[in-house]
XYZ file of C-alpha atoms in Angstrom:
470
model
C 74.702 97.435 98.233
C 71.679 97.527 96.225
C 68.461 95.376 95.723
C 64.877 95.625 96.415
C 63.838 93.429 99.343
C 60.231 93.554 98.099
C 61.292 92.047 94.754
C 59.733 88.418 94.524
C 63.290 87.327 93.103
C 64.515 88.227 96.623
C 62.140 86.494 98.924
C 65.273 85.646 101.443
C 66.085 89.389 101.398
C 62.566 90.344 102.304
C 62.594 87.772 104.945
C 65.863 89.049 106.532
C 64.734 92.614 106.354
C 61.443 91.596 108.499
C 63.542 89.814 111.007
C 66.292 92.287 111.280
C 65.141 94.424 114.415
C 64.670 91.218 116.469
C 67.816 89.858 115.453
C 69.961 93.082 116.392
C 68.080 93.028 119.653
C 69.122 89.512 120.345
C 72.618 90.038 119.584
C 73.082 92.905 121.510
C 71.812 90.936 124.658
C 74.214 88.045 123.800
C 77.046 90.435 123.383
C 76.379 91.638 126.931
C 77.655 88.471 128.470
C 81.472 88.809 129.053
C 82.416 85.296 128.016
C 86.020 85.594 127.920
C 87.311 82.052 127.677
C 90.939 82.648 128.493
C 90.058 84.155 131.973
C 89.324 81.625 134.699
C 87.173 84.292 136.389
C 84.795 84.562 133.531
C 84.207 80.907 132.949
C 80.904 81.237 134.630
C 80.077 83.922 131.812
C 81.141 81.476 129.199
C 78.540 79.099 130.895
C 75.922 81.817 130.749
C 76.652 82.434 127.381
C 76.186 78.885 126.287
C 72.935 78.897 128.275
C 71.734 81.927 126.556
C 72.342 80.597 123.079
C 70.760 77.279 123.971
C 67.495 79.239 125.113
C 67.552 81.376 121.812
C 67.685 78.157 119.482
C 64.745 76.370 121.569
C 62.953 79.756 121.055
C 63.724 79.409 117.245
C 62.069 75.974 116.970
C 65.175 73.963 116.904
C 64.164 70.402 118.072
C 67.445 69.078 119.495
C 69.497 71.466 121.557
C 72.133 70.390 124.217
C 74.870 72.316 126.215
C 77.737 69.965 126.443
C 79.315 71.247 129.950
C 80.565 67.956 131.387
C 84.140 69.212 131.230
C 87.103 69.533 130.806
C 86.104 71.763 127.972
C 84.365 75.044 128.405
C 80.936 74.824 127.648
C 79.771 74.354 123.609
C 76.391 74.298 122.207
C 75.140 71.577 119.766
C 71.832 71.892 118.033
C 70.007 70.414 115.142
C 67.265 71.406 112.789
C 66.504 68.212 110.530
C 65.187 68.356 106.997
C 61.897 67.060 106.183
C 63.695 64.609 103.601
C 65.652 62.051 105.736
C 67.997 61.691 102.729
C 68.791 65.855 102.303
C 72.381 66.760 103.014
C 73.421 67.347 106.383
C 75.453 70.528 107.168
C 77.334 71.356 110.054
C 77.974 75.023 110.901
C 80.852 75.642 113.301
C 81.354 78.913 115.357
C 82.457 79.853 118.740
C 81.015 81.932 121.633
C 83.875 82.660 123.937
C 85.649 86.142 123.303
C 89.088 87.692 123.578
C 89.927 89.837 126.827
C 89.327 93.563 126.633
C 92.449 94.954 128.039
C 93.142 97.905 127.837
C 89.547 98.645 128.801
C 90.413 102.275 129.013
C 91.022 102.413 125.169
C 87.726 101.392 124.472
C 85.475 104.421 123.333
C 82.311 102.128 123.803
C 82.112 99.775 126.887
C 82.830 96.426 125.586
C 80.082 94.447 127.049
C 77.623 97.335 126.586
C 76.827 96.702 122.830
C 76.522 100.308 121.189
C 75.027 101.038 117.757
C 76.774 103.860 116.222
C 74.878 104.259 112.541
C 75.477 101.027 110.743
C 78.193 99.741 113.138
C 77.592 97.713 116.323
C 80.500 97.818 119.018
C 81.330 95.356 121.562
C 83.459 92.403 122.005
C 82.413 89.494 120.093
C 80.321 91.566 117.805
C 82.466 90.266 115.031
C 84.534 87.391 116.383
C 82.405 85.217 116.572
C 79.021 85.958 117.991
C 77.786 88.034 115.585
C 78.523 85.660 112.669
C 76.896 82.652 114.657
C 73.983 84.809 115.202
C 73.995 85.399 111.535
C 73.572 81.819 110.674
C 70.592 81.575 113.002
C 68.800 84.401 111.118
C 69.647 82.485 108.133
C 67.955 79.730 109.009
C 65.011 81.570 110.053
C 64.986 83.528 106.787
C 65.263 80.406 104.787
C 62.310 78.789 106.503
C 60.217 82.362 105.970
C 61.081 82.568 102.415
C 60.354 79.014 101.635
C 57.147 78.812 103.792
C 58.590 75.603 105.065
C 58.638 74.171 108.489
C 61.849 72.306 107.883
C 64.972 73.301 106.259
C 65.913 72.095 102.663
C 68.935 70.377 104.334
C 69.506 69.320 107.833
C 71.394 71.819 109.692
C 73.493 71.173 112.778
C 75.333 73.836 114.814
C 78.417 73.340 116.870
C 79.552 76.571 118.800
C 82.604 76.001 121.179
C 83.550 78.031 123.954
C 87.523 77.860 123.794
C 88.369 78.815 120.244
C 90.137 82.134 121.722
C 92.206 79.590 123.843
C 93.304 77.686 120.888
C 90.841 74.906 121.127
C 92.530 72.795 123.573
C 89.769 70.325 123.823
C 88.485 70.452 120.531
C 89.882 67.236 119.328
C 88.347 65.369 122.335
C 84.725 67.081 121.581
C 84.982 65.946 118.147
C 85.878 62.340 119.223
C 83.344 62.219 122.109
C 80.478 63.478 119.826
C 81.229 62.118 116.506
C 78.006 60.720 115.765
C 76.167 63.726 116.853
C 78.576 65.932 114.630
C 78.464 63.593 111.606
C 77.830 65.634 108.340
C 78.127 65.915 104.655
C 79.735 69.415 104.953
C 81.063 71.815 107.565
C 80.448 75.627 106.854
C 82.826 77.635 109.099
C 81.603 81.056 110.131
C 84.872 82.614 111.698
C 86.244 84.466 108.362
C 86.008 87.949 106.834
C 85.115 89.386 103.492
C 87.998 90.957 101.806
C 86.362 94.434 101.783
C 82.633 95.987 102.082
C 82.809 96.589 98.213
C 84.887 93.495 97.410
C 82.877 90.488 98.997
C 84.758 87.178 98.766
C 84.459 83.847 99.773
C 87.387 82.401 101.628
C 88.935 79.171 100.639
C 91.480 78.386 103.208
C 93.523 79.419 106.573
C 97.046 79.226 107.383
C 98.234 76.878 110.093
C 100.684 77.689 112.815
C 103.502 76.297 114.751
C 105.415 78.334 117.537
C 108.428 77.700 119.798
C 110.980 79.454 122.210
C 114.750 78.896 121.195
C 117.065 79.258 124.307
C 120.830 79.295 124.243
C 122.706 78.951 127.496
C 126.271 79.470 128.331
C 127.656 79.568 131.810
C 125.773 79.715 135.126
C 125.516 83.410 135.365
C 126.264 86.652 133.561
C 130.083 87.523 133.543
C 131.795 90.866 133.033
C 132.692 91.548 129.427
C 136.058 92.924 130.362
C 137.214 89.627 132.190
C 135.506 87.008 129.553
C 134.490 88.863 126.488
C 135.943 87.577 123.506
C 137.102 84.560 125.338
C 133.791 82.589 125.751
C 130.673 82.256 123.459
C 128.028 85.078 123.715
C 124.384 83.386 123.589
C 122.800 86.703 122.567
C 125.388 86.814 119.716
C 124.569 83.283 118.770
C 120.756 84.042 118.928
C 121.307 86.911 116.559
C 123.211 84.918 114.037
C 120.643 82.020 114.073
C 117.777 84.724 113.708
C 119.907 86.129 110.720
C 120.156 82.696 109.220
C 116.491 82.147 109.208
C 115.905 83.540 105.665
C 117.956 83.712 102.693
C 118.194 86.904 100.444
C 115.215 85.992 98.589
C 112.955 86.205 101.961
C 112.619 82.336 101.838
C 112.704 80.330 105.025
C 116.100 78.160 105.178
C 114.745 75.168 107.401
C 115.513 71.847 105.648
C 112.375 70.808 103.208
C 110.306 73.681 104.505
C 108.904 74.191 101.183
C 108.443 70.390 100.164
C 104.904 70.025 101.166
C 103.687 73.194 99.970
C 100.715 73.395 97.777
C 100.385 76.322 95.456
C 97.239 78.114 94.848
C 95.632 77.511 91.392
C 96.337 80.063 88.523
C 92.597 80.885 88.846
C 92.985 81.787 92.644
C 95.855 83.738 91.787
C 93.936 85.711 89.252
C 91.236 86.370 91.687
C 93.754 87.840 94.275
C 95.294 89.986 91.422
C 91.846 91.427 90.754
C 91.162 92.577 94.170
C 91.416 96.467 94.933
C 94.605 96.560 96.949
C 95.672 100.171 98.544
C 99.346 99.508 99.721
C 99.425 102.491 101.718
C 95.858 101.790 103.500
C 96.942 98.093 104.010
C 100.368 99.336 105.580
C 98.402 101.696 107.838
C 96.313 99.207 108.964
C 99.195 96.723 109.573
C 100.619 98.782 112.534
C 101.702 101.563 110.726
C 104.359 99.823 108.883
C 106.489 101.795 106.408
C 107.128 99.370 103.586
C 105.880 95.741 102.426
C 108.478 92.828 102.547
C 108.518 88.984 102.048
C 109.317 86.230 99.902
C 110.308 87.478 96.484
C 107.857 86.581 93.330
C 104.804 86.735 95.463
C 102.123 89.681 95.739
C 101.531 90.966 99.207
C 98.079 89.324 99.551
C 99.539 86.139 98.549
C 102.384 86.511 101.110
C 99.870 86.712 103.838
C 97.484 84.278 102.403
C 99.175 81.447 100.452
C 102.834 81.386 101.548
C 104.638 80.000 104.524
C 106.452 82.299 106.982
C 108.840 82.443 109.676
C 108.569 85.325 112.099
C 110.660 86.513 115.269
C 107.786 87.356 117.791
C 110.274 88.322 120.514
C 113.921 88.264 121.391
C 115.789 88.586 124.834
C 119.239 88.371 125.760
C 121.082 89.912 128.949
C 120.548 93.573 130.354
C 117.976 95.622 128.640
C 117.619 98.394 131.385
C 118.708 102.027 131.021
C 122.186 102.629 130.472
C 125.106 100.130 129.756
C 125.896 96.865 131.845
C 129.052 95.399 130.408
C 128.383 91.756 130.591
C 128.201 88.419 128.571
C 125.002 87.254 129.647
C 124.479 83.769 130.670
C 121.391 83.086 128.214
C 119.457 84.445 125.282
C 116.344 83.421 123.696
C 113.776 84.136 120.754
C 110.330 83.140 120.348
C 109.470 82.227 116.695
C 106.255 81.437 114.946
C 105.744 79.809 111.638
C 102.777 80.345 109.369
C 101.933 77.183 107.465
C 100.119 76.367 104.196
C 98.622 73.292 102.795
C 100.065 70.564 103.064
C 102.634 71.530 105.487
C 102.328 69.992 109.017
C 103.218 71.646 112.313
C 105.259 68.083 113.380
C 107.335 68.175 110.315
C 108.328 72.073 111.029
C 109.100 71.411 114.581
C 111.481 68.664 113.642
C 113.175 70.964 110.893
C 113.477 73.467 113.515
C 115.289 71.447 116.037
C 117.785 70.370 113.299
C 118.084 74.206 112.105
C 118.951 75.011 115.872
C 121.206 72.160 116.431
C 123.015 73.200 113.250
C 123.466 77.011 114.495
C 124.517 75.989 118.197
C 128.127 77.101 118.853
C 130.489 74.997 120.912
C 130.114 76.075 124.642
C 126.494 76.654 124.388
C 123.491 74.532 125.139
C 120.397 74.902 123.196
C 116.771 74.374 123.955
C 113.661 74.422 121.716
C 110.526 74.649 123.801
C 107.254 74.239 121.655
C 104.473 76.490 122.269
C 101.936 73.921 122.196
C 101.231 71.426 119.163
C 100.369 73.962 116.647
C 97.745 74.068 114.295
C 97.785 72.579 110.669
C 96.648 74.731 107.648
C 93.520 73.911 105.579
C 92.285 74.852 102.086
C 89.124 73.408 100.132
C 89.181 72.519 96.809
C 87.698 75.288 94.952
C 86.273 73.124 92.374
C 84.039 71.260 94.849
C 80.485 71.967 94.303
C 79.966 73.125 97.859
C 82.270 76.084 97.117
C 80.262 77.074 93.944
C 77.225 77.048 95.891
C 78.727 79.338 98.481
C 80.031 81.619 95.872
C 76.592 81.937 94.106
C 74.953 82.442 97.367
C 77.099 85.479 98.254
C 76.806 86.898 94.686
C 72.964 86.707 95.070
C 72.800 88.404 98.425
C 75.595 91.108 97.707
C 74.497 91.908 94.297
C 77.943 91.644 92.607
C 80.631 89.263 91.421
C 82.358 87.582 94.332
C 86.230 86.417 93.997
C 88.057 84.112 96.023
C 90.159 84.903 99.090
C 91.913 83.212 102.001
C 93.006 84.350 105.558
C 96.330 84.635 106.806
C 95.298 83.668 110.420
C 94.714 80.187 111.700
C 91.631 77.990 113.203
C 90.420 74.645 113.577
C 89.250 73.983 110.243
C 91.802 71.331 109.680
C 90.918 69.701 112.824
C 87.230 69.579 111.907
C 88.005 68.246 108.251
C 90.460 65.549 109.684
C 87.963 64.429 112.546
C 84.759 64.318 110.343
C 86.348 63.458 107.029
C 84.189 65.756 104.800
C 85.127 69.147 103.152
C 84.963 72.710 105.061
C 83.464 75.912 103.298
C 83.737 79.380 104.678
C 80.732 81.643 105.039
C 81.413 84.796 106.967
C 80.544 88.405 106.402
C 82.756 90.675 108.678
C 85.665 92.758 107.623
C 89.244 92.833 108.211
C 89.088 96.038 109.985
C 86.475 95.157 112.374
C 89.176 95.366 115.302
C 88.809 91.845 116.474
C 90.871 91.115 119.573
C 91.258 94.900 119.935
C 89.582 97.922 121.780
C 86.416 99.123 119.960
C 85.788 95.693 118.023
C 82.787 96.476 115.730
C 80.724 94.851 113.135
C 78.831 96.591 110.164
C 75.030 95.268 110.499
C 74.075 95.399 106.981
C 76.957 93.123 106.148
C 75.678 90.752 108.804
C 72.163 90.789 107.280
C 73.623 90.044 103.692
C 75.323 87.268 105.226
C 72.255 85.882 106.708
C 70.600 86.223 103.534
C 73.357 84.461 101.599
C 73.136 81.464 104.216
C 69.346 81.322 103.351
C 70.091 81.044 99.549
C 72.535 78.293 100.361
C 70.172 76.244 102.425
C 67.919 76.378 99.672
C 70.121 75.665 96.722
C 72.635 73.133 98.236
C 70.612 69.860 98.033
C 70.593 70.259 94.018
C 74.272 71.259 93.919
C 75.298 68.245 96.170
C 73.030 65.780 94.408
């Protein structure tokens, strides 16, 4: 990445460079707090992490800083930095400060909560997901003020950092409802997404949703000797295998009723951007668990399959005896865990109903079927790429990274749709991490220069957004 920080055309870059050492020191301090939200033993650490962030915001001059910790949600942090102009746009930056567990800890080359800088890479749990990106946005506000010489940002910036994202944000809807007036905004900036690649920066425009369930087939009250009853009673494991085999047609399309009815396909401009991104199939397969070949729905590229197409996946299947040797039985029950990645405008509740119908149609006589939802699921979200705020983000990233920027999406899921639905405003994405940062895995890391460019992009965005949204 080129660019002269002393160039008068890049005051935001110069400001970020001047603040970089303090930024890194603060981030390393925050990363040392093991705020593992999924583990009750670490809930005091989640509270400590929230207090650390609140203190950092107050030191930075944010005028209204609060820790929402009255329960049942784990502590979340809210802050507001008002613009001098009361009519300026109001932007809410969303992120999270809880982190994933670190097991197996012996697989880490660097202790997960002793942040270690190796060259340009900072290793530690939460470095990429999502403390690093939240800290990046705090730096962006500081750089914006330093670059403009102002005491107030050009937009009113609000910050909402929850403590339960890694647990599926179970209380987010309640938080959004209880604090609707505080969180009211004209736009949401979502932090928790990556660039496509270091040399191919992108602006994300959407995330897939998800719905999961377990299907259980039950026959008799207990396993039975296959010599005595095999061939004479229905086998739940065989029935589960047939149900799984029926889930897709020969073109890789999901066979649930009306599964594709609500699907909104990407625009031709978006598909052209995806096609123009550098894609190394061998490298992508190596990073995908060492898979040997790509597969999926016919007529779509690999990137499109994982970004903008809905899927049905078998996450686990069980039935009968799975120990060493042979045990000749007809099992009493068998089960399969399924997950569906959803795209706009699919809805988890409609997929749930279609799955129940599909299971009923594929349940043989003599077996009882049960469909057990794994939570309510999360709806998908995609922002209109023609929205002025999307263009503003794209221009800001191009300015910060000194190169053209294309659109991308992410195949994972998040609460963007909940934020959009509760607040009634568009959600745009501004992140600066990488897909190979090993989030949720040992040796999570972040590339520090990318965070600094992301902070610069945020600083450009705050300066230019009022005109773009006028």
